[in-house]
PDB file of C-alpha atoms in Angstrom:
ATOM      1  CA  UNK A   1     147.543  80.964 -60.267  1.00  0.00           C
ATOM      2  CA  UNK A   2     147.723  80.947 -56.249  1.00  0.00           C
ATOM      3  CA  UNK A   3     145.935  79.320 -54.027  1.00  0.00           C
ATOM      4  CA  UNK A   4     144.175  80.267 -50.777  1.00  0.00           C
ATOM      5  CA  UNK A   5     146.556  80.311 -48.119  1.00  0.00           C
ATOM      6  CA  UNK A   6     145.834  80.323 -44.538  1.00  0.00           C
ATOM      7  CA  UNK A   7     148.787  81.424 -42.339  1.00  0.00           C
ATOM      8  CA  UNK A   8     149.179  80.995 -38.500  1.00  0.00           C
ATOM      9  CA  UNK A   9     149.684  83.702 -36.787  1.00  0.00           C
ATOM     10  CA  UNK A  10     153.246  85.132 -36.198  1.00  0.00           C
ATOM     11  CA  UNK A  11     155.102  86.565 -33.096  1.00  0.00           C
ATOM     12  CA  UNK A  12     156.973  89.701 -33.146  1.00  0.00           C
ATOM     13  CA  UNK A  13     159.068  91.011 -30.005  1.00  0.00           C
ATOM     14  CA  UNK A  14     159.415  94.469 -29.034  1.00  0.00           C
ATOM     15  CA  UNK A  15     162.361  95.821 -27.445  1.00  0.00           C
ATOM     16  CA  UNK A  16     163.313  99.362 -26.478  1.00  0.00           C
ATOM     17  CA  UNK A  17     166.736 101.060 -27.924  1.00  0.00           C
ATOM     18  CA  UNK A  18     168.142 100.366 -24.798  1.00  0.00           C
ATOM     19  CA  UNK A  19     167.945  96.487 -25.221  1.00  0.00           C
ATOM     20  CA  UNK A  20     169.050  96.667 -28.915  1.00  0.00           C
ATOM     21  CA  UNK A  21     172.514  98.738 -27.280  1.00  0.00           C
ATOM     22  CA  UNK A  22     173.060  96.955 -24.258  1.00  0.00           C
ATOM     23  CA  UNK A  23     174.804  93.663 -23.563  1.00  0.00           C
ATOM     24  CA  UNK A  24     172.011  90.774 -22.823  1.00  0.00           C
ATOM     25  CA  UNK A  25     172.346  90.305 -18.909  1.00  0.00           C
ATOM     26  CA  UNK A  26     171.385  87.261 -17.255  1.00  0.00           C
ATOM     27  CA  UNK A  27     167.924  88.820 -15.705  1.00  0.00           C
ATOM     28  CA  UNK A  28     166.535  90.760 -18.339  1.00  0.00           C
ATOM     29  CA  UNK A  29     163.010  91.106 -18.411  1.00  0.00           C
ATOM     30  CA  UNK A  30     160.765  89.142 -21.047  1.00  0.00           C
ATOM     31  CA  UNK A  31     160.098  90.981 -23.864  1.00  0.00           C
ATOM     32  CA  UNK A  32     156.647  91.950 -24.576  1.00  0.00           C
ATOM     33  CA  UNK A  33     154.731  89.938 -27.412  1.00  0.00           C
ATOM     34  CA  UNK A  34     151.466  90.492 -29.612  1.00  0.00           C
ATOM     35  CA  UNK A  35     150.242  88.076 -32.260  1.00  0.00           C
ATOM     36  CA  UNK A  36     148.925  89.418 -35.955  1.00  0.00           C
ATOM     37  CA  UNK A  37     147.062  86.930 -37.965  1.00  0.00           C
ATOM     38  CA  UNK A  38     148.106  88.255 -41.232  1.00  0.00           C
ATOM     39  CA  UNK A  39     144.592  88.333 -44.090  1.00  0.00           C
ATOM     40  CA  UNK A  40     143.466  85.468 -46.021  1.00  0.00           C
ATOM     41  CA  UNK A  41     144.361  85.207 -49.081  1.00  0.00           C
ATOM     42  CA  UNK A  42     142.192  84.933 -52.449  1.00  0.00           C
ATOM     43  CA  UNK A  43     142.017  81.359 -53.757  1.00  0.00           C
ATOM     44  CA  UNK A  44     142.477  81.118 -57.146  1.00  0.00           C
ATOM     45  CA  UNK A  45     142.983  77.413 -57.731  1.00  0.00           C
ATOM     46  CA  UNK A  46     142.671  74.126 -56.858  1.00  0.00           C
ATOM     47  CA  UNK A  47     145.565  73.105 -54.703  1.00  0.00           C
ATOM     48  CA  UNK A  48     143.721  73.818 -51.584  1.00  0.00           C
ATOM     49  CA  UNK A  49     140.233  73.123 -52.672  1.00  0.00           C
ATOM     50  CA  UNK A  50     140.555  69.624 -53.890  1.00  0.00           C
ATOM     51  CA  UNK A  51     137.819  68.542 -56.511  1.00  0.00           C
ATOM     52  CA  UNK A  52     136.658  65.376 -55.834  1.00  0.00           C
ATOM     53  CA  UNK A  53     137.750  63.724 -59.016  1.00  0.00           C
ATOM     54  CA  UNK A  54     141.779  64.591 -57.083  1.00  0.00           C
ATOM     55  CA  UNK A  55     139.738  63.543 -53.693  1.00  0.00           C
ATOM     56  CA  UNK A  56     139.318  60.130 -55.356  1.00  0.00           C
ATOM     57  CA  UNK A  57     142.933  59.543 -57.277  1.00  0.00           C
ATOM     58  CA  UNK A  58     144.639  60.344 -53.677  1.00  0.00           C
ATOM     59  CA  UNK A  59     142.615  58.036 -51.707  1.00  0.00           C
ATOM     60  CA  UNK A  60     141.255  54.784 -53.192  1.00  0.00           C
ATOM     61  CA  UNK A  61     139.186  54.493 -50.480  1.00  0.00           C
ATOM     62  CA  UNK A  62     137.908  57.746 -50.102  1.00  0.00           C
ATOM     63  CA  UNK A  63     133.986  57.640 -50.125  1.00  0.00           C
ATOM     64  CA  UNK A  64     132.718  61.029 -49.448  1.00  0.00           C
ATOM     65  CA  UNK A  65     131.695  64.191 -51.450  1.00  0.00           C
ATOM     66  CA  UNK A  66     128.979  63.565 -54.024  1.00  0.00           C
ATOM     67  CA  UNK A  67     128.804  65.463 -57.682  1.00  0.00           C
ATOM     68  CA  UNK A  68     125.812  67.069 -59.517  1.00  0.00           C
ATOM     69  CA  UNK A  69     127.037  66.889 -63.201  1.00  0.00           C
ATOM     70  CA  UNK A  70     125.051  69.939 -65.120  1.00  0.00           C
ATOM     71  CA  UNK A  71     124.329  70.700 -68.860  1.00  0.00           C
ATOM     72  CA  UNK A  72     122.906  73.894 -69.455  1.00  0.00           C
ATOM     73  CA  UNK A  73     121.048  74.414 -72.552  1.00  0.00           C
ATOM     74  CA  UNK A  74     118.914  76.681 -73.822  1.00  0.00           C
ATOM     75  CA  UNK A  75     115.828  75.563 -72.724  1.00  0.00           C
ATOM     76  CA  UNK A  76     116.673  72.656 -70.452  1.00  0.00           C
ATOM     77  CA  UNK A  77     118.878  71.710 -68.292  1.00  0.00           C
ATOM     78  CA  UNK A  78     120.167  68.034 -67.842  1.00  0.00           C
ATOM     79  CA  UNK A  79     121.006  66.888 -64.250  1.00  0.00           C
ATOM     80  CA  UNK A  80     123.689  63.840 -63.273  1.00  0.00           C
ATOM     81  CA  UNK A  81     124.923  62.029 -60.283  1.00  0.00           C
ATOM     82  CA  UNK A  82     128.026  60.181 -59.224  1.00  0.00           C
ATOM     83  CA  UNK A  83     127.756  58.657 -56.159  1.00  0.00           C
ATOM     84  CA  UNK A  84     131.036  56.556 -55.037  1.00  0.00           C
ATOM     85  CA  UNK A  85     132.223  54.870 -58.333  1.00  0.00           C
ATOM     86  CA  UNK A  86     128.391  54.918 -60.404  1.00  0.00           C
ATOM     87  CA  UNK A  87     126.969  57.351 -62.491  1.00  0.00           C
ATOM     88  CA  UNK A  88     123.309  58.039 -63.491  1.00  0.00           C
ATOM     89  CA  UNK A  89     121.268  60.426 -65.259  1.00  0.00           C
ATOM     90  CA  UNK A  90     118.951  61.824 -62.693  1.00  0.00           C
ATOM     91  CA  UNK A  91     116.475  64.561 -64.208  1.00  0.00           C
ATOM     92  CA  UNK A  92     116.256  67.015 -66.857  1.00  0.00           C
ATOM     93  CA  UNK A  93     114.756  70.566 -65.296  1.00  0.00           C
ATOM     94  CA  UNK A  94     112.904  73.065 -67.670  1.00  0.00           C
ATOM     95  CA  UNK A  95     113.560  75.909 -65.094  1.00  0.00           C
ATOM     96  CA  UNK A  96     115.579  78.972 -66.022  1.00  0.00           C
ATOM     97  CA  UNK A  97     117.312  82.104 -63.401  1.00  0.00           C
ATOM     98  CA  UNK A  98     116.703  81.514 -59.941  1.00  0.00           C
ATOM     99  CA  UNK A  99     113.868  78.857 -59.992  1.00  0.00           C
ATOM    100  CA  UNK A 100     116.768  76.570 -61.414  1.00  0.00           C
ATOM    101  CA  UNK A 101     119.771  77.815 -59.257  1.00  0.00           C
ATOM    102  CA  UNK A 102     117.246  77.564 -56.485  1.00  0.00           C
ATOM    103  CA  UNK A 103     116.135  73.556 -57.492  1.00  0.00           C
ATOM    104  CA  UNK A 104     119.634  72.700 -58.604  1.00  0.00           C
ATOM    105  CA  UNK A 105     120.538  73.448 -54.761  1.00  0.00           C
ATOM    106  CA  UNK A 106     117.522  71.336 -53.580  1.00  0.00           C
ATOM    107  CA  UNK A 107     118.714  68.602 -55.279  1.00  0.00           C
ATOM    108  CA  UNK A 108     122.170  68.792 -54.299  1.00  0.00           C
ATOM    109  CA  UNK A 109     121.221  68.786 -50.560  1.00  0.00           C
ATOM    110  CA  UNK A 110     118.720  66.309 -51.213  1.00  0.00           C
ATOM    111  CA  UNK A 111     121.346  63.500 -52.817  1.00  0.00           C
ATOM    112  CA  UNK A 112     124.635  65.160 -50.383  1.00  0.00           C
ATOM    113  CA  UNK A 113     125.963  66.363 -52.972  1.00  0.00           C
ATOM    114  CA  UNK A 114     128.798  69.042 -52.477  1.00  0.00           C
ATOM    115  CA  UNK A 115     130.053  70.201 -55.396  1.00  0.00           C
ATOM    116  CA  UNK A 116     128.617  71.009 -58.995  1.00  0.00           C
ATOM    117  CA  UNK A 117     130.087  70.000 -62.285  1.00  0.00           C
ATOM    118  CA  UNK A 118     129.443  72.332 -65.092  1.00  0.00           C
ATOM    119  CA  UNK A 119     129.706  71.855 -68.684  1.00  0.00           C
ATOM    120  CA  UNK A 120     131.602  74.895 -70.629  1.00  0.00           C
ATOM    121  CA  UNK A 121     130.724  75.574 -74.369  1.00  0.00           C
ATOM    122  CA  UNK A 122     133.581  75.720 -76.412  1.00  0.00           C
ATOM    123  CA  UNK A 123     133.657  75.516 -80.058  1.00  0.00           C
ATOM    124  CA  UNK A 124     135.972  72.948 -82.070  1.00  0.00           C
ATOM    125  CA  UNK A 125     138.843  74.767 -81.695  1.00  0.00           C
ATOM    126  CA  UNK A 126     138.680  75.280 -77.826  1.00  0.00           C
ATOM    127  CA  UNK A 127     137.384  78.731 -77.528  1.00  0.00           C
ATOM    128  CA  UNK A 128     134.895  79.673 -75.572  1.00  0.00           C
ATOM    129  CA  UNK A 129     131.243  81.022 -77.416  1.00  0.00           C
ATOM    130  CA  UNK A 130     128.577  83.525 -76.458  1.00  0.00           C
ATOM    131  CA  UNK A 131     126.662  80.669 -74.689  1.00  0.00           C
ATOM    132  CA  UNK A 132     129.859  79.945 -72.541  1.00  0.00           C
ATOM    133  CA  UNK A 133     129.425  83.738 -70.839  1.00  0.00           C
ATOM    134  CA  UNK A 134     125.673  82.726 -69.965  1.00  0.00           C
ATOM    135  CA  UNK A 135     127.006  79.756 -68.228  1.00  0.00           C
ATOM    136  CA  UNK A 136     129.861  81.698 -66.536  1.00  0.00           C
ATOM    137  CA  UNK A 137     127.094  84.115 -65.640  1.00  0.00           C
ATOM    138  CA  UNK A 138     124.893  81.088 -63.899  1.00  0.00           C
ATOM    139  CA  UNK A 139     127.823  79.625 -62.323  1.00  0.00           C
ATOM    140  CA  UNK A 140     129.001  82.442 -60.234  1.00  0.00           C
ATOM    141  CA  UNK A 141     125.509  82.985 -58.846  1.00  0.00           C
ATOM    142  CA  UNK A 142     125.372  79.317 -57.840  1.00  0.00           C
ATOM    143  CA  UNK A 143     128.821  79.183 -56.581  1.00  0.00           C
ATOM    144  CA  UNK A 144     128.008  82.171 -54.125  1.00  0.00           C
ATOM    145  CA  UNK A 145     124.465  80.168 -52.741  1.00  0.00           C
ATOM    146  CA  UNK A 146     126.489  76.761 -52.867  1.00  0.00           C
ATOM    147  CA  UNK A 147     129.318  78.412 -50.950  1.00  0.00           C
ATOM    148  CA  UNK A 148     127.068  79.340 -48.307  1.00  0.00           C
ATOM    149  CA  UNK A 149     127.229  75.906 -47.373  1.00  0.00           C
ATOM    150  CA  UNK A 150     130.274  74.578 -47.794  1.00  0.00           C
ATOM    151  CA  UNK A 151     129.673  73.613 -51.169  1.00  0.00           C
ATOM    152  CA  UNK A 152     131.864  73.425 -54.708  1.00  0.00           C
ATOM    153  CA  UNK A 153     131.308  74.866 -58.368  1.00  0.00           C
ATOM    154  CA  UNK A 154     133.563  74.032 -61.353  1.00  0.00           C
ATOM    155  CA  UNK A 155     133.059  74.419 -64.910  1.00  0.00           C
ATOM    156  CA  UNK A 156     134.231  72.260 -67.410  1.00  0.00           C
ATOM    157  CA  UNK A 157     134.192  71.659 -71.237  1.00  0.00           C
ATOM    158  CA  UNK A 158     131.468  69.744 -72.225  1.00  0.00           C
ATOM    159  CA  UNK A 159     132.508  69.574 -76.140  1.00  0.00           C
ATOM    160  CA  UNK A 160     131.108  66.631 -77.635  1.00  0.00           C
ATOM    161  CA  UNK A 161     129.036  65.464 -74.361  1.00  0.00           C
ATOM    162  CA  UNK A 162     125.647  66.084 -76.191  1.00  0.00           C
ATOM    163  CA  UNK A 163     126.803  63.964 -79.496  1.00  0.00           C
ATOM    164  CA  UNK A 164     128.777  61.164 -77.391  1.00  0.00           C
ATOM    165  CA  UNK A 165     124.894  61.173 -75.389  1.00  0.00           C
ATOM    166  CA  UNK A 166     122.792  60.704 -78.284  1.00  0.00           C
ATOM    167  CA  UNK A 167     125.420  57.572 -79.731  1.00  0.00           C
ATOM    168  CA  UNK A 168     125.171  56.322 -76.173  1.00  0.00           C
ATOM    169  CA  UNK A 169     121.575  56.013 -76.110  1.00  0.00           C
ATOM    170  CA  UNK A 170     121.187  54.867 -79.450  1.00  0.00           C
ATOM    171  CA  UNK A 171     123.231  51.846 -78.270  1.00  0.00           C
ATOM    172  CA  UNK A 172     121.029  51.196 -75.464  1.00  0.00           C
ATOM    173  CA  UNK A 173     118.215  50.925 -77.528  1.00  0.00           C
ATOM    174  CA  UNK A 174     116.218  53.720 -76.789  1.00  0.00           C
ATOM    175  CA  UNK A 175     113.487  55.092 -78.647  1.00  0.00           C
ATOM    176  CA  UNK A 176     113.741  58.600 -80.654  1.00  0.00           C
ATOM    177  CA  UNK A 177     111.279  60.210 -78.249  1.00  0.00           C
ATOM    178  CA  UNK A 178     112.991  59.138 -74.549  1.00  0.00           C
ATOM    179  CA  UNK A 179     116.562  59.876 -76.489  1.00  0.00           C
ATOM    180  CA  UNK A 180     114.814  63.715 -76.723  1.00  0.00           C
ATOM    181  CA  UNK A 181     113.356  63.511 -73.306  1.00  0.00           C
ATOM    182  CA  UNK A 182     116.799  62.167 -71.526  1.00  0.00           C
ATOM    183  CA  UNK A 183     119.452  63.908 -73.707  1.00  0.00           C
ATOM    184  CA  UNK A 184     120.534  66.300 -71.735  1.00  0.00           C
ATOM    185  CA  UNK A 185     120.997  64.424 -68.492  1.00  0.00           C
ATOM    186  CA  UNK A 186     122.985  61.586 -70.527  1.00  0.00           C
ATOM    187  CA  UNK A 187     125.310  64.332 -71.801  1.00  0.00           C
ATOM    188  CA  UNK A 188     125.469  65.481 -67.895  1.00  0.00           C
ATOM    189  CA  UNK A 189     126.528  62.019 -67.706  1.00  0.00           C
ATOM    190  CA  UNK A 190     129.232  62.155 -69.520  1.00  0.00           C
ATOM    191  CA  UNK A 191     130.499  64.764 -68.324  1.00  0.00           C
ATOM    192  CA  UNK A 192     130.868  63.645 -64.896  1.00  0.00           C
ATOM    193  CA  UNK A 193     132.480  60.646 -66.865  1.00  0.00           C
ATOM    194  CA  UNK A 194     134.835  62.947 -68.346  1.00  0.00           C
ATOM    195  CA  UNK A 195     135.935  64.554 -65.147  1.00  0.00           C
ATOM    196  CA  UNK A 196     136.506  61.563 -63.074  1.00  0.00           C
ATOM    197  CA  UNK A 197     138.205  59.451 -65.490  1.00  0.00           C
ATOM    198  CA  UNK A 198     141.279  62.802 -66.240  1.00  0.00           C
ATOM    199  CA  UNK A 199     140.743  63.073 -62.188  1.00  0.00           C
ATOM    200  CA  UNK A 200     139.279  66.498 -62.439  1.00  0.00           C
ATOM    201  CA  UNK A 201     141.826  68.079 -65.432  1.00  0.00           C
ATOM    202  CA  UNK A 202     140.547  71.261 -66.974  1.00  0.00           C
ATOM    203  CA  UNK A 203     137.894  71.540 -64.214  1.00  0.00           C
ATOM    204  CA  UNK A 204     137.967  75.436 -63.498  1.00  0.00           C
ATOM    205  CA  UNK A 205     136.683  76.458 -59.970  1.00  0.00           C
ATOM    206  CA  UNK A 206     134.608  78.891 -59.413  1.00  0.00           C
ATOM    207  CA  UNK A 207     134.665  81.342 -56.660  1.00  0.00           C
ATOM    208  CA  UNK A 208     132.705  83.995 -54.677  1.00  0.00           C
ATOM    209  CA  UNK A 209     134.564  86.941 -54.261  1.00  0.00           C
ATOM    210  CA  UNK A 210     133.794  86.669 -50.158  1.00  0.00           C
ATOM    211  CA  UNK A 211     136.877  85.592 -48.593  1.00  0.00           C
ATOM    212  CA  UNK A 212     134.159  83.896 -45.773  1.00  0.00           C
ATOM    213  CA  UNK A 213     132.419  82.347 -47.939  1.00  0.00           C
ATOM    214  CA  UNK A 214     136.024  80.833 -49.555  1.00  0.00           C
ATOM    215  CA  UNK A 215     136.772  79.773 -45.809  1.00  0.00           C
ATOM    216  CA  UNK A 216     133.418  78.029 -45.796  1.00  0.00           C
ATOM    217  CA  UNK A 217     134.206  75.963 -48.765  1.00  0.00           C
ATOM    218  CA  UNK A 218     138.287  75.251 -47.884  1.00  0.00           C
ATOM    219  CA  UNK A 219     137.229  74.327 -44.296  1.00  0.00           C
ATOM    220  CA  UNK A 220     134.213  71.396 -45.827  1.00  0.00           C
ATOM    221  CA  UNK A 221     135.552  68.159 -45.273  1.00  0.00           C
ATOM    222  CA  UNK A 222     131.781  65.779 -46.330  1.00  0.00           C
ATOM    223  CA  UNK A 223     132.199  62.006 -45.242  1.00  0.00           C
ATOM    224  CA  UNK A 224     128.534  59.920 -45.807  1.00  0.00           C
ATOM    225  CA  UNK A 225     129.733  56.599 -43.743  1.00  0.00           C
ATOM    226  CA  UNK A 226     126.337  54.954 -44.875  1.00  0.00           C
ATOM    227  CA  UNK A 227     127.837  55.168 -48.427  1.00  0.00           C
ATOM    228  CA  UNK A 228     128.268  50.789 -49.264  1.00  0.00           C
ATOM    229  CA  UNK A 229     129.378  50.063 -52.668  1.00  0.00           C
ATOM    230  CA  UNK A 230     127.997  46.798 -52.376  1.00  0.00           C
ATOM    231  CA  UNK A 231     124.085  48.812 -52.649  1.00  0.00           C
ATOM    232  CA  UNK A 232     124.530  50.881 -55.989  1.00  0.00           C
ATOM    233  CA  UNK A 233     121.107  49.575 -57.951  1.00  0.00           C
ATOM    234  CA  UNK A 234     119.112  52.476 -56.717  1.00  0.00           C
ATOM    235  CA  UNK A 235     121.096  54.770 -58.812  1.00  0.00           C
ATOM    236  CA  UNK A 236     120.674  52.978 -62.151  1.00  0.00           C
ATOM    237  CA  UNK A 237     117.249  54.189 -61.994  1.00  0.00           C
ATOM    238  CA  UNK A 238     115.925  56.652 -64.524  1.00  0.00           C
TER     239      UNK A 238
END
């Protein structure tokens, strides 16, 4: 799979037949050149557009570039943040089509978030189901909105989150009822765990076709310098 590549653009000289036969003398006149900035390229990978699980593993001290961990269900969807080393669950949204692409979106500008972690159905043996299309399906819409501003969509197999969720909670002593209510934004959770700790593996990006719009996202570089590590108990909250 290739990457987008952006190349500079290249000079190329034009001389007559009359140069190309005749000895070089010492006053010739300069050539004439033009410069062609050959087309983008279709990115098709991650090389170039670094997740920011990689972000993370090549800089220690890199700080910027929030994630919105997703699990689409059927009838709700749970929403989770990382921000810096933390993770919380942050909402579960009963939305479905645009309303949620469109309040996923508000969320993600509200926390700076810039890219969007998606969990992938896949059955036991790896393979993708009849859910995973519908997800596909919501993912490229979002990617083309979130692209629009500079913004990140991956997919990523989310096999297991939901069970490894419900353990999780059971642990932390919650009752049946909140472990029904919070499910699906402990198994976004997880997720997000999931993706940091393999520093992104398997995480599938997902592209608009618009090479602009591929620019957009290439060319965002997020930094949030009021980020402190030392202030992380407002995200335990939920």
């Amino acid at each position: 799979m290739r990457s987008l590549q952006y190349f500079p653009s290249v000079s190329i000289s034009f001389r007559t037949q009359k140069d190309v036969n005749t000895p070089l003398l010492p006053r010739l006149s300069p050539t004439k050149t033009r410069n062609y900035p050959l087309p983008l390229r279709v990115a098709t990978s991650t090389d170039e557009i670094l997740p920011n699980a990689v972000r993370r593993k090549t800089d220690i001290n890199w700080r910027g570039g929030f994630s919105l961990g997703v699990d689409l269900g059927l009838s709700k969807t749970g929403i989770a943040l990382s921000k810096g080393y933390t993770f919380r669950p942050l909402t579960v949204l009963k939305s479905r089509g645009q309303k949620l692409e469109t309040k996923l979106l508000k969320i993600a500008e509200e926390e700076e978030v810039d890219e969007f972690i998606i969990g992938l159905p896949r059955s036991s043996d790896g393979k993708e189901t009849v859910q995973s299309n519908k997800v596909r399906s919501v993912a490229g819409r979002l990617a083309v909105q979130a692209a629009e501003r500079g913004w990140r969509v991956y997919v990523l197999d989310e096999h297991g989150t939901s069970s490894e969720a419900s353990d999780r909670m059971i642990v932390m002593g919650l009752g049946k009822s909140e472990r029904q209510n919070r499910e699906d934004a402990y198994a976004a959770v997880i997720l997000l765990e999931r993706y940091f700790s393999t520093q992104g593996l398997g995480a599938e990006i997902i592209l608009p076709k618009s090479l602009d719009l591929q620019e957009k996202i290439k060319n965002n570089a997020p930094k949030d310098p009021d980020f402190l590590p030392g202030k992380l108990e407002e995200y335990y909250k939920f």
